[in-house]
Each structure stands twice: as structure tokens, then as C-alpha cells.
Short mmCIF file of C-alpha atoms and ligand atoms in Angstrom, two decimals:
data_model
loop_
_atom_site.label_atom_id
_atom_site.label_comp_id
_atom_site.label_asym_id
_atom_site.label_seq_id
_atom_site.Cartn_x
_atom_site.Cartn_y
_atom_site.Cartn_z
CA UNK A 1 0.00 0.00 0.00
CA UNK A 2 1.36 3.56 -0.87
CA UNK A 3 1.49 5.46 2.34
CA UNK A 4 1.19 9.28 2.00
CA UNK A 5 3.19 12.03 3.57
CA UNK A 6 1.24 12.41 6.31
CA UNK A 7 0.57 9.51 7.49
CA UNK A 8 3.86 7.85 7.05
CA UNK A 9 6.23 10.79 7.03
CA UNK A 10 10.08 10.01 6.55
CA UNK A 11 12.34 10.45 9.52
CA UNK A 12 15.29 7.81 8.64
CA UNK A 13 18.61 8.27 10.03
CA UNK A 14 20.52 7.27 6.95
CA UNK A 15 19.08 4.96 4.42
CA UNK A 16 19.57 1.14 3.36
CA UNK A 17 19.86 2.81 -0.78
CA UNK A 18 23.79 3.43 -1.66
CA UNK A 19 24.37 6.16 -3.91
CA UNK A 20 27.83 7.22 -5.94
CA UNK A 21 27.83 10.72 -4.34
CA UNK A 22 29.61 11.43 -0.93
CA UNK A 23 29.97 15.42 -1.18
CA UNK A 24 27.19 17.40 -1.63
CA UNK A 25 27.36 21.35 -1.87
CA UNK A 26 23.81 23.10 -1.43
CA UNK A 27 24.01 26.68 -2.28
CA UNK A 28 21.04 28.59 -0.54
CA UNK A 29 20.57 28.25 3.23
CA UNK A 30 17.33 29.65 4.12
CA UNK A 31 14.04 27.57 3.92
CA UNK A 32 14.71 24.47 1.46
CA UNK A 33 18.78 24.49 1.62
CA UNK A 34 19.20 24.03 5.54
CA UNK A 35 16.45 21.24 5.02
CA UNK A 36 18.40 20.03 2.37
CA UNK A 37 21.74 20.30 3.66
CA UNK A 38 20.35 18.17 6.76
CA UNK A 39 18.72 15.19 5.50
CA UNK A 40 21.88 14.69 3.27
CA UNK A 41 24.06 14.83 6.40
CA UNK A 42 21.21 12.57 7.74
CA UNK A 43 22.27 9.73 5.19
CA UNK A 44 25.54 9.85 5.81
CA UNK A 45 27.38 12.24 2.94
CA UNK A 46 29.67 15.34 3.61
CA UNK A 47 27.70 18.60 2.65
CA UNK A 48 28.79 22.06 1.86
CA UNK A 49 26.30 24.81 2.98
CA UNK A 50 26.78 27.45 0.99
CA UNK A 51 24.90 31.20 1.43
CA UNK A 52 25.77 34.99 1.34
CA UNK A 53 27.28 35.53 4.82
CA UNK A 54 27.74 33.83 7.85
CA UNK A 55 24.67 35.53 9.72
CA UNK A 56 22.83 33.91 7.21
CA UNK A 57 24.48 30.53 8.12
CA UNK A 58 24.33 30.79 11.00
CA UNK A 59 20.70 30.79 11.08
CA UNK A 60 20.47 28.29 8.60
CA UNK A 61 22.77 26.08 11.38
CA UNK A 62 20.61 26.55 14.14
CA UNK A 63 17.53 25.83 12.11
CA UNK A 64 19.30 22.47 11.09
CA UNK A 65 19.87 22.14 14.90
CA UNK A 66 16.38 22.39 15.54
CA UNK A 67 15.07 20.01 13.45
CA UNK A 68 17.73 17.39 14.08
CA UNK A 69 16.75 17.75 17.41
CA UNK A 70 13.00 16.88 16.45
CA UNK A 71 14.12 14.25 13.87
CA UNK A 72 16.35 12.43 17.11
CA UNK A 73 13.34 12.94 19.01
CA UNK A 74 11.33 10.91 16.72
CA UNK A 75 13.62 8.10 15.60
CA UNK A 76 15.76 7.75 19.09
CA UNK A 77 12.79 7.77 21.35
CA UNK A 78 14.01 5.54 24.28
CA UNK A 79 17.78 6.11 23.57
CA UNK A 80 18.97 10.09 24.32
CA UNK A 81 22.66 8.69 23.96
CA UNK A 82 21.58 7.36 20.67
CA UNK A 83 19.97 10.44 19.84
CA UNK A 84 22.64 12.33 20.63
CA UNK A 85 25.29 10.53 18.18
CA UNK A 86 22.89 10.86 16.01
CA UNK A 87 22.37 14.87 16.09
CA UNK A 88 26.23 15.34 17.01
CA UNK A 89 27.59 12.99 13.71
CA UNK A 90 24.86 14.92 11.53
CA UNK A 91 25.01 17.85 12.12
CA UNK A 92 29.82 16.88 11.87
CA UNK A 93 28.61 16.70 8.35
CA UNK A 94 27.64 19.86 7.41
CA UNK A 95 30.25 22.57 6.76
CA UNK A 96 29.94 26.39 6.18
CA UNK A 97 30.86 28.57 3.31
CA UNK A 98 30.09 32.06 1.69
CA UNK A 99 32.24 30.92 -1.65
CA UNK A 100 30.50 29.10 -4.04
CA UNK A 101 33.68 28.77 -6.17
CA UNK A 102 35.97 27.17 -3.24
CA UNK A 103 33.07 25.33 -1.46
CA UNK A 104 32.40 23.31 -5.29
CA UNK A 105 36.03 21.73 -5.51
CA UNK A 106 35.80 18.58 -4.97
CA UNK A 107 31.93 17.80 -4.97
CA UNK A 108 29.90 15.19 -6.78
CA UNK A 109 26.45 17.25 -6.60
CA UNK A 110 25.47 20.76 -6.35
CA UNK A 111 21.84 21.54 -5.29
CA UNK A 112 21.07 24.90 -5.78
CA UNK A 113 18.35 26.30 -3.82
CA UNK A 114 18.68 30.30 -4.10
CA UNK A 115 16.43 33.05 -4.22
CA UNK A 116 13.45 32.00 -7.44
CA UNK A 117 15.04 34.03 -10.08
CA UNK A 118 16.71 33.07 -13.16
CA UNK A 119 18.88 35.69 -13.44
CA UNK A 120 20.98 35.01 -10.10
CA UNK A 121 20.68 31.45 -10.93
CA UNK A 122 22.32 31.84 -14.15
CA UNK A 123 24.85 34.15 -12.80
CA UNK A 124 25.83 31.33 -9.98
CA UNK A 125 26.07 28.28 -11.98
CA UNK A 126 27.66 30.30 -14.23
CA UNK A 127 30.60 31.04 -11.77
CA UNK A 128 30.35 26.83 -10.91
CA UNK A 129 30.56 25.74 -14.27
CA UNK A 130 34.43 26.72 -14.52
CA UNK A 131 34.57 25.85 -10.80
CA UNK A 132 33.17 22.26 -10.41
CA UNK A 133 35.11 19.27 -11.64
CA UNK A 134 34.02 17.45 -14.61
CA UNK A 135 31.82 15.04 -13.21
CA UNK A 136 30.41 17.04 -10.80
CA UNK A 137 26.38 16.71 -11.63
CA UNK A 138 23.95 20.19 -11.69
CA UNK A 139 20.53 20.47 -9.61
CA UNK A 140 18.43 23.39 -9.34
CA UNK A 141 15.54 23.47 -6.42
CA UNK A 142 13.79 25.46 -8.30
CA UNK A 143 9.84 25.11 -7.49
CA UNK A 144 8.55 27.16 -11.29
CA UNK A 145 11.20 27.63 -13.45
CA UNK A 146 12.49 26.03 -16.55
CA UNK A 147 15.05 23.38 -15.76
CA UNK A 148 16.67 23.62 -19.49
CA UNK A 149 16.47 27.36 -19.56
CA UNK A 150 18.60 27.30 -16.44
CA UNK A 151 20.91 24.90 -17.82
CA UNK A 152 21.14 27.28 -20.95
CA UNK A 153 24.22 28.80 -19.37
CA UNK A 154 26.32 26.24 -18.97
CA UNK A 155 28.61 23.66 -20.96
CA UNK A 156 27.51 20.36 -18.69
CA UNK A 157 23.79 20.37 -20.35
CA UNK A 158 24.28 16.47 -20.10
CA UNK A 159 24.77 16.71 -16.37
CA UNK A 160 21.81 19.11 -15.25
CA UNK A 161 18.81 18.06 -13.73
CA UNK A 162 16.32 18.94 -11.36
CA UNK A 163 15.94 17.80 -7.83
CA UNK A 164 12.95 19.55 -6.45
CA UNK A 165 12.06 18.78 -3.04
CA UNK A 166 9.10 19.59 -0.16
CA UNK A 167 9.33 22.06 2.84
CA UNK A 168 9.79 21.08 5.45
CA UNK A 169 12.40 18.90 3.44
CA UNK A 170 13.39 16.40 6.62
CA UNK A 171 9.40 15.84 6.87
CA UNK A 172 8.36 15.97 3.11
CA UNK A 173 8.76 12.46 1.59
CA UNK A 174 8.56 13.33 -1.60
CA UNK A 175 11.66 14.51 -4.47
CA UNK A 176 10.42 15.11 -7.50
CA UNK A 177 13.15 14.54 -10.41
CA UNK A 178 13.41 16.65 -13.55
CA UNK A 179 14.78 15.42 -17.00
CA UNK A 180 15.73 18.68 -19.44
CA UNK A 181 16.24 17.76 -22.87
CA UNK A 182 20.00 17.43 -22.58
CA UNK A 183 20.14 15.39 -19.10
CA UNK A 184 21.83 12.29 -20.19
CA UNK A 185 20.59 8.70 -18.99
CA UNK A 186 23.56 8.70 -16.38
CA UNK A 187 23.09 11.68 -14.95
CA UNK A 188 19.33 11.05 -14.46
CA UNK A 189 19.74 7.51 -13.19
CA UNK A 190 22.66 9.04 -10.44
CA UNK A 191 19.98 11.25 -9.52
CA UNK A 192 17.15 8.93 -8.85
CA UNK A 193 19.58 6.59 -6.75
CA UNK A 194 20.48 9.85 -4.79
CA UNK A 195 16.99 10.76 -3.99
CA UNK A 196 16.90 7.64 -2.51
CA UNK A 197 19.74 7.88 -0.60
CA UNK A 198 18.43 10.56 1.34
CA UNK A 199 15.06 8.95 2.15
CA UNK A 200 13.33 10.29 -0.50
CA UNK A 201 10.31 8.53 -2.65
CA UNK A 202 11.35 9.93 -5.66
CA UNK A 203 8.68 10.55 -8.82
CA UNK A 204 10.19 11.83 -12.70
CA UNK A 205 8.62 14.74 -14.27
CA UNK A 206 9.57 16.69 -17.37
CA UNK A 207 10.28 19.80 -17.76
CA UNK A 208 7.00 21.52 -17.23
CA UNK A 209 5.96 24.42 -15.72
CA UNK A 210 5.93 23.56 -11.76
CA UNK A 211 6.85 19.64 -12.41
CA UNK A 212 3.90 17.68 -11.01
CA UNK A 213 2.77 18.87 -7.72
CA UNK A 214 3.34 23.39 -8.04
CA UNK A 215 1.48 22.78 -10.99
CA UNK A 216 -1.53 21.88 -9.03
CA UNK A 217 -0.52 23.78 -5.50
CA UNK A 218 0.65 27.00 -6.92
CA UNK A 219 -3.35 27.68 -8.52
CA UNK A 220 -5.10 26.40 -5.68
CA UNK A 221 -3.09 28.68 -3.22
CA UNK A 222 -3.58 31.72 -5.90
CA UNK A 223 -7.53 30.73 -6.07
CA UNK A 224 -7.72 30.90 -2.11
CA UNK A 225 -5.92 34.34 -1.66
CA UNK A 226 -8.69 35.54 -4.72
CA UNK A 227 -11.43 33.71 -2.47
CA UNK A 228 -10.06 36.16 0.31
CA UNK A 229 -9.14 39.02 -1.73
CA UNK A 230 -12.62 38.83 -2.89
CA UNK A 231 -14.47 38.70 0.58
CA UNK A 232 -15.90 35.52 0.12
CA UNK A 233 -14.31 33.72 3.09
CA UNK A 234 -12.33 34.82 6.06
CA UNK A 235 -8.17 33.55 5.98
CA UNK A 236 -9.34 31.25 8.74
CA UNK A 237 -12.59 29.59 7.59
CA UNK A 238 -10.50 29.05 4.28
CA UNK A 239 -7.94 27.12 6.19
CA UNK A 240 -10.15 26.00 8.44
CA UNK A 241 -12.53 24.84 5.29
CA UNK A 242 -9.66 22.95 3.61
CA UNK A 243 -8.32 21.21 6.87
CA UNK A 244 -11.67 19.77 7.85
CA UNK A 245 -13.56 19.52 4.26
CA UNK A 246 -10.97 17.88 2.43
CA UNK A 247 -8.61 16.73 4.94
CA UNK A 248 -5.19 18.56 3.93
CA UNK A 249 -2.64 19.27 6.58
CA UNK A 250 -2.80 22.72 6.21
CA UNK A 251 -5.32 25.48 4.72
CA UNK A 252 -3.69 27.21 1.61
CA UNK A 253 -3.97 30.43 3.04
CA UNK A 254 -1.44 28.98 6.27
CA UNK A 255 0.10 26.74 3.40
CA UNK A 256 1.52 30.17 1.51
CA UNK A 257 2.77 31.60 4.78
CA UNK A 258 4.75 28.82 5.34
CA UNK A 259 5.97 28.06 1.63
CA UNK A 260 6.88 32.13 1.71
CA UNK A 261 4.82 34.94 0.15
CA UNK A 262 7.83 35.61 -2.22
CA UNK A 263 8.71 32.86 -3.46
CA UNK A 264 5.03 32.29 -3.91
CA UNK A 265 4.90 35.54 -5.57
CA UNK A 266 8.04 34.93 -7.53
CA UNK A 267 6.30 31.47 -8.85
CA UNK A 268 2.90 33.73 -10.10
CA UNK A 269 5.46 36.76 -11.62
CA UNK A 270 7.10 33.89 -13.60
CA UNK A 271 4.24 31.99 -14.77
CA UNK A 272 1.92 34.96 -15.22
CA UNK A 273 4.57 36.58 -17.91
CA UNK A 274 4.94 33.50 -19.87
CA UNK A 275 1.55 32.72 -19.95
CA UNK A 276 -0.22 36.07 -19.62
CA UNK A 277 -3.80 34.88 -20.67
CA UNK A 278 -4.26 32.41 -18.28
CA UNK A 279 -6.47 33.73 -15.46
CA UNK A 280 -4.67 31.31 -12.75
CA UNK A 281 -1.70 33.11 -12.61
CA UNK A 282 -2.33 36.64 -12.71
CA UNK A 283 -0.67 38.92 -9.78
CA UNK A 284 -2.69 39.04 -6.66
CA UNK A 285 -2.56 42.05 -4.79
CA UNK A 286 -3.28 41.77 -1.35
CA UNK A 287 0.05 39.61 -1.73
CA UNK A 288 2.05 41.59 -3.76
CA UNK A 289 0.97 44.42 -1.03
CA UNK A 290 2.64 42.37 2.08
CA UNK A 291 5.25 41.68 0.09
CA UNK A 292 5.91 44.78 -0.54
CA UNK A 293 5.83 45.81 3.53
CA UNK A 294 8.43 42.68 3.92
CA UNK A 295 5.76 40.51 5.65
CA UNK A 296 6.82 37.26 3.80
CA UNK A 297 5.13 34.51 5.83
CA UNK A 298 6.17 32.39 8.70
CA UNK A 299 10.26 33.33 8.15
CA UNK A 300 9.66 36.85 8.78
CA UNK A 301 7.07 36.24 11.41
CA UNK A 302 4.32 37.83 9.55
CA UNK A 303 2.64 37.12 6.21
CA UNK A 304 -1.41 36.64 6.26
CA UNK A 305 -1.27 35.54 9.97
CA UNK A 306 1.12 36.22 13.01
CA UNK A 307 3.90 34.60 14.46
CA UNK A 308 5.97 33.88 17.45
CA UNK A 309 9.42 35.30 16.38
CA UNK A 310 11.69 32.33 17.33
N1 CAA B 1 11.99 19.13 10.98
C1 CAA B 1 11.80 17.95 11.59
N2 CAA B 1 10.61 17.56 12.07
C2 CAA B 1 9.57 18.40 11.92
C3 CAA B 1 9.70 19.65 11.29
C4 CAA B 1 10.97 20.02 10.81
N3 CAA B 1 11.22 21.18 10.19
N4 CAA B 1 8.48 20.26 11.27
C5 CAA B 1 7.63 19.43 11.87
N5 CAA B 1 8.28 18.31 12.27
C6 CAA B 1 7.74 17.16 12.95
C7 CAA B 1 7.29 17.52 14.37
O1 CAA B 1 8.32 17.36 15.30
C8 CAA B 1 6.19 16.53 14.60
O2 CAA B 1 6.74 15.30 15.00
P1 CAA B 1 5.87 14.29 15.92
O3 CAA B 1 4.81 13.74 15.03
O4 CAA B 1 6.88 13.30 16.35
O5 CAA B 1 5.35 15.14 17.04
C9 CAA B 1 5.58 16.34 13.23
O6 CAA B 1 6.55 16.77 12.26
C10 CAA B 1 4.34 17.18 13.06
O7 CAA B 1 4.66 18.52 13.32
P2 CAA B 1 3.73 19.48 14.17
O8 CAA B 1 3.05 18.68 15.25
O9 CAA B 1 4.55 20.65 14.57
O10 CAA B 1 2.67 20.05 13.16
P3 CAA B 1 1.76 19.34 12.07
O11 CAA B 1 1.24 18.03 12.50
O12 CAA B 1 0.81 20.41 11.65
O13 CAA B 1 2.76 19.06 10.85
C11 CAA B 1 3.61 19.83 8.80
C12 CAA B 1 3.52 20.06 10.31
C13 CAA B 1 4.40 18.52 8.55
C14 CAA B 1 4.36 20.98 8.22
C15 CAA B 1 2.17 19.67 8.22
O14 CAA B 1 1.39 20.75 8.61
C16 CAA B 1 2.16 19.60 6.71
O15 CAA B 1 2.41 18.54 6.12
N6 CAA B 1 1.82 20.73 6.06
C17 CAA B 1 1.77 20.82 4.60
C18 CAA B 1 3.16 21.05 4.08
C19 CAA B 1 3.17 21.12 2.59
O16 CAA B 1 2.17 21.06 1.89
N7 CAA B 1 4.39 21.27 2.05
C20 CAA B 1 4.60 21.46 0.64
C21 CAA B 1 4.69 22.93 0.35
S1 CAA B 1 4.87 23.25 -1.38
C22 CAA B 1 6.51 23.01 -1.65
O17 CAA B 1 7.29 22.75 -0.78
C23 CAA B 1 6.96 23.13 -3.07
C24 CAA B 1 7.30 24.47 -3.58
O18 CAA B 1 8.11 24.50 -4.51
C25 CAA B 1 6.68 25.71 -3.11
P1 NAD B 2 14.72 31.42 1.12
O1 NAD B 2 14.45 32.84 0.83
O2 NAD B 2 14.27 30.83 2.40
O3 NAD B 2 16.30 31.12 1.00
C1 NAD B 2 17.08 31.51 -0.09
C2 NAD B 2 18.50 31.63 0.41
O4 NAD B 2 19.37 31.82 -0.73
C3 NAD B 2 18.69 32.88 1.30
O5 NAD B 2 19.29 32.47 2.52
C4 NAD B 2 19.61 33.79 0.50
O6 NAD B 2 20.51 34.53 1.30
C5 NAD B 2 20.35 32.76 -0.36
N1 NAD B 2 20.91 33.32 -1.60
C6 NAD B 2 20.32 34.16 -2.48
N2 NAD B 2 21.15 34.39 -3.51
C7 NAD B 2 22.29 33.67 -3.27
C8 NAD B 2 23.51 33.48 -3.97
N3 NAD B 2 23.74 34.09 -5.14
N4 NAD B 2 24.44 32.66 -3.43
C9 NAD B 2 24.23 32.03 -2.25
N5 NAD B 2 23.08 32.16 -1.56
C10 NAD B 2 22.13 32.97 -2.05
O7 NAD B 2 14.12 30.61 -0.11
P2 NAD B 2 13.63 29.08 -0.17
O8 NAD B 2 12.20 29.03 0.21
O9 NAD B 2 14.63 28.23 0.52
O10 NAD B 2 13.70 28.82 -1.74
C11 NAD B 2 14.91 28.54 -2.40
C12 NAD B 2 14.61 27.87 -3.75
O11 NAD B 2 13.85 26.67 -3.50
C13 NAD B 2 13.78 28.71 -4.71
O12 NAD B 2 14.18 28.40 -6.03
C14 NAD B 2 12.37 28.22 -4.44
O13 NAD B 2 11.51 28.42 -5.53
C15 NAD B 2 12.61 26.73 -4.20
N6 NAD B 2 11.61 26.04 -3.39
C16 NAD B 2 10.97 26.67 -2.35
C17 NAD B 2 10.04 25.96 -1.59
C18 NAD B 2 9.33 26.58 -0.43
O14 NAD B 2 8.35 26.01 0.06
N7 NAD B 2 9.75 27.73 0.08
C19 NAD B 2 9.79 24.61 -1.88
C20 NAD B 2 10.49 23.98 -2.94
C21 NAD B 2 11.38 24.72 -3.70
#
């Protein structure tokens, strides 16, 4: 029987599935790189956490800390030695760098997961592409944007792929993996086995616009902030409508604080200039406006609801 997210959500230690990568560099440590970063440690493999100064990283560590702790929690129940091997060995794993270009020498994977914009993400791969060694293999995060017009910029088309996984990333089963039109067999296959390395029930997609599941989330999220921006429902009888009617985790309106009301706004921008008749993805305003005030959701402790700053 398939057993879905969450019901059956994935907190392995390190996982049964060898894979020919040992050194990982993630570039991006806010929301999806420190998740990342820490289920790859998780499994066993050196990682490289890479971001744009060490306040940054620093915040990025003591998320990791966090949810190792939870993760321990969870797996070590009845053993707090165990647990703490566990957390302390992990966590061993994960260095800190703000340069891409040093922090890439001697890596088998690079996941990028920086800000949703294809202009900075051409500009830092890029910079890798001369870096990296030959073999090193090419992943972007990216939750809306064109895997092969990423790729565009660099020579290893062959080994460029995505790897697009779930926040919050040690919770999230799921890695979706993305074939562009030059990704060769080997790269793709090295890929898939990695995914699984980390824990991850991995599904292939092609190169469409949000992969599988943003191309279903991203519109129903839009259609509830319209529902609200309309005056239909309330933020919280949406959420609360969602949760109870049709049993999801979270109600879309909680759903885009916690995904991030700019990258969630970055997804519609992108979408809604490639395709600007379709009604799904035009801009939303009462977003755009909190945006615009720097209330981005749950990471700046304010988006559509409140939070406790932590
Ligand atoms: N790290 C480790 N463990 C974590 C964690 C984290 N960051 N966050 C939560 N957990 C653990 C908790 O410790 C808890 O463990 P126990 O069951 O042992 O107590 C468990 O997960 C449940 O957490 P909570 O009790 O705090 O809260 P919850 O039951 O509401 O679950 C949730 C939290 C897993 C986030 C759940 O609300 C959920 O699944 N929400 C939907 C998330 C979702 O849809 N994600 C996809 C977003 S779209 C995307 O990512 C793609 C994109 O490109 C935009
Ligand atoms: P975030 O804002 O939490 O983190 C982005 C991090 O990248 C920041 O810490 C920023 O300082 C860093 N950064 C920006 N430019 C950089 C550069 N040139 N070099 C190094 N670091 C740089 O964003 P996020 O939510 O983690 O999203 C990152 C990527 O993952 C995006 O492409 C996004 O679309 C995708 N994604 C997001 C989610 C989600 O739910 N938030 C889910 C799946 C995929």
C-alpha cells in the first residue's frame, strides 16, 4: 500500500539505498537548503552549505539544529545517547561557506536552492561551471522555473537536472526529479539513486511548468488568496474549510505563509509573464501588497497571519 506524507512521514537516520555521491554542496541556506543540507548529512554524505554571509548561516545552522533535534526525538525515542550521536555525527557533516567557487572543488552534486530568479541562478552556476570538476552533476531546487532554460548557461547540459524537493524537506517524503532535454541517462539515473539515498520517494517529471505537484498547488493557493481578496471567506474559515472539508494538513492560506509569500509571488510573476492569458496566474494584490511591507510569511514572522518570532 502507498502510504502518504502524512501519514507515514520520513524520519530515517541514513538509508539502506547506496548512492555514488559522498559530497554534496547546497548553495542557498534559508528555507529548502538548511532542510536540504540536513537530510543529506542525515544519510551519511559530507555537505557544503553554501549562502551569502555567515549571519545567514548561521541561522540556517541553528535551524538544522532544531530540526535534528526533532528528527532524534522521533527516531531515538528511548535512547537520548543514541539520539545524541545521532544529532552530534549529523550535524559533523555539514560545513559552512560564503564561496560558491571554493566550497564546489571537490563535490559530486550541487543543489542549488537560491532566491526564485533566473537571473541570479544563471549568474551562480555560471561562476560553478568553470569551478566544479568534470563530473560534478547540476541540480536546481527550483519550485517554477524552466530546468533547461537554467541549464542554458552552462557547458555540462548532459549533467543538469532537477531535484525539487518539499518544505519542510526532513518531513516531506517526496523529491520530484526533472529530465531537461539534454540530461543524459547517467546523470538522471545518479539522480534517482540519490533521492533515494536521502530517504526520498522519488517521482520523474519533465520539464513543465511547476513539475507535477506546483502545478496543481501553486493555482489552488492563488484561487484561495482571490477567495479572500474577494471577501468571500475569512483567511481562517479558508484554512479551516480545507483542513476539515478535504482533509489537507494545512489550509492554503497557512500553506503560503509557510511556503513564503515571495517565493510564492516569484512562482505567479514567472508563470503569469509567460503565460499572460491564463487567469490562474495573474498577480494578486493583497500579496504583492505584504510583500511589498516585507511581511513574507512564517520566516519573517508575519505574512497573512502572526507569528511567534523564534
Ligand atoms: N523538521 C523535523 N521535524 C519536523 C519539522 C521540521 N522542520 N516540522 C515538523 N516536524 C515534525 C514535528 O516534530 C512533529 O513530529 P511528531 O509527530 O513526532 O510530534 C511532526 O513533524 C508534526 O509537526 P507538528 O506537530 O509541529 O505540526 P503538524 O502536524 O501540523 O505538521 C507539517 C507540520 C508537517 C508541516 C504539516 O502541517 C504539513 O504537512 N503541512 C503541509 C506542508 C506542505 O504542503 N508542504 C509542501 C509545500 S509546497 C513546496 O514545498 C513546493 C514548492 O516549490 C513551493
Ligand atoms: P529562502 O528565501 O528561504 O532562502 C534563499 C536563500 O538563498 C537565502 O538564505 C539567500 O541569502 C540565499 N541566496 C540568495 N542568492 C544567493 C547566492 N547568489 N548565493 C548564495 N546564496 C544565495 O528561499 P527558499 O524558500 O529556501 O527557496 C529557495 C529555492 O527553493 C527557490 O528556487 C524556491 O523556488 C525553491 N523552493 C521553495 C520551496 C518553499 O516552500 N519555500 C519549496 C520547494 C522549492
Amino acid at each position: 500500500m502507498i502510504q502518504f506524507g502524512i501519514i507515514a512521514r520520513n524520519f530515517s537516520s541514513s538509508s539502506a539505498v547506496q548512492s555514488a555521491i559522498k559530497n554534496v554542496t547546497v548553495i542557498g541556506g534559508g528555507l529548502m537548503g538548511s532542510g536540504i543540507a540536513q537530510v543529506t548529512a542525515q544519510a551519511g554524505q559530507n555537505v557544503t552549505l553554501v549562502d551569502v554571509n555567515s549571519d545567514v548561516l548561521a541561522k540556517s545552522q541553528k535551524s538544522i539544529q532544531n530540526s535534528l533535534g526533532k528528527v532524534a526525538k522521533k527516531i531515538y525515542k528511548d535512547n537520548p545517547q543514541e539520539a545524541e550521536k545521532f544529532m552530534t555525527e549529523s550535524f559533523a557533516r555539514i560545513k559552512t561557506s560564503t564561496d560558491p567557487v571554493s566550497a564546489v572543488q571537490g563535490t559530486d552534486l550541487v543543489i542549488e536552492a537560491i532566491v526564485e530568479n533566473i537571473d541570479v541562478k544563471h549568474t551562480l552556476f555560471q561562476k560553478l561551471d568553470s569551478a566544479a570538476p568534470d563530473h560534478t552533476i547540476f541540480a536546481s531546487n527550483t519550485s517554477s522555473l524552466s530546468i533547461n532554460e537554467i541549464a542554458s548557461i552552462v557547458k555540462r547540459k548532459d549533467k543538469f537536472g532537477g531535484l525539487h524537493f518539499f518544505n519542510p524537506v526532513p518531513v516531506m517524503r517526496l523529491l520530484e526529479v526533472v529530465r531537461g532535454s539534454e540530461t543524459s541517462d547517467t546523470t538522471y539515473n545518479t539522480m534517482m539513486q540519490w533521492g533515494k539515498s536521502v530517504g526520498k520517494t522519488c517521482v520523474a517529471c519533465k520539464d513543465t511548468p511547476g513539475f507535477i505537484v506546483n502545478r496543481l498547488l501553486v493555482p489552488y493557493m492563488a484561487e484561495a488568496l482571490r477567495l479572500l481578496e474577494r471577501g468571500d471567506a475569512s483567511a481562517r474559515d479558508i484554512d479551516v474549510a480545507m483542513k476539515l472539508g478535504a482533509g489537507y494538513p494545512m489550509g492554503p492560506i497557512e500553506l503560503v505563509d509557510y511556503v513564503g509569500l515571495d517565493t510564492t509571488k516569484f512562482i505567479l510573476d514567472g508563470w503569469h509573464k509567460k503565460f499572460p492569458d491564463q487567469a490562474l496566474f495573474k498577480p494578486i494584490a493583497i500579496m504583492n501588497k505584504l510583500v511589498a511591507e516585507g511581511k513574507l510569511g512564517v520566516k519573517t514572522g508575519e505574512g497573512f497571519y502572526k507569528y511567534e518570532k523564534k
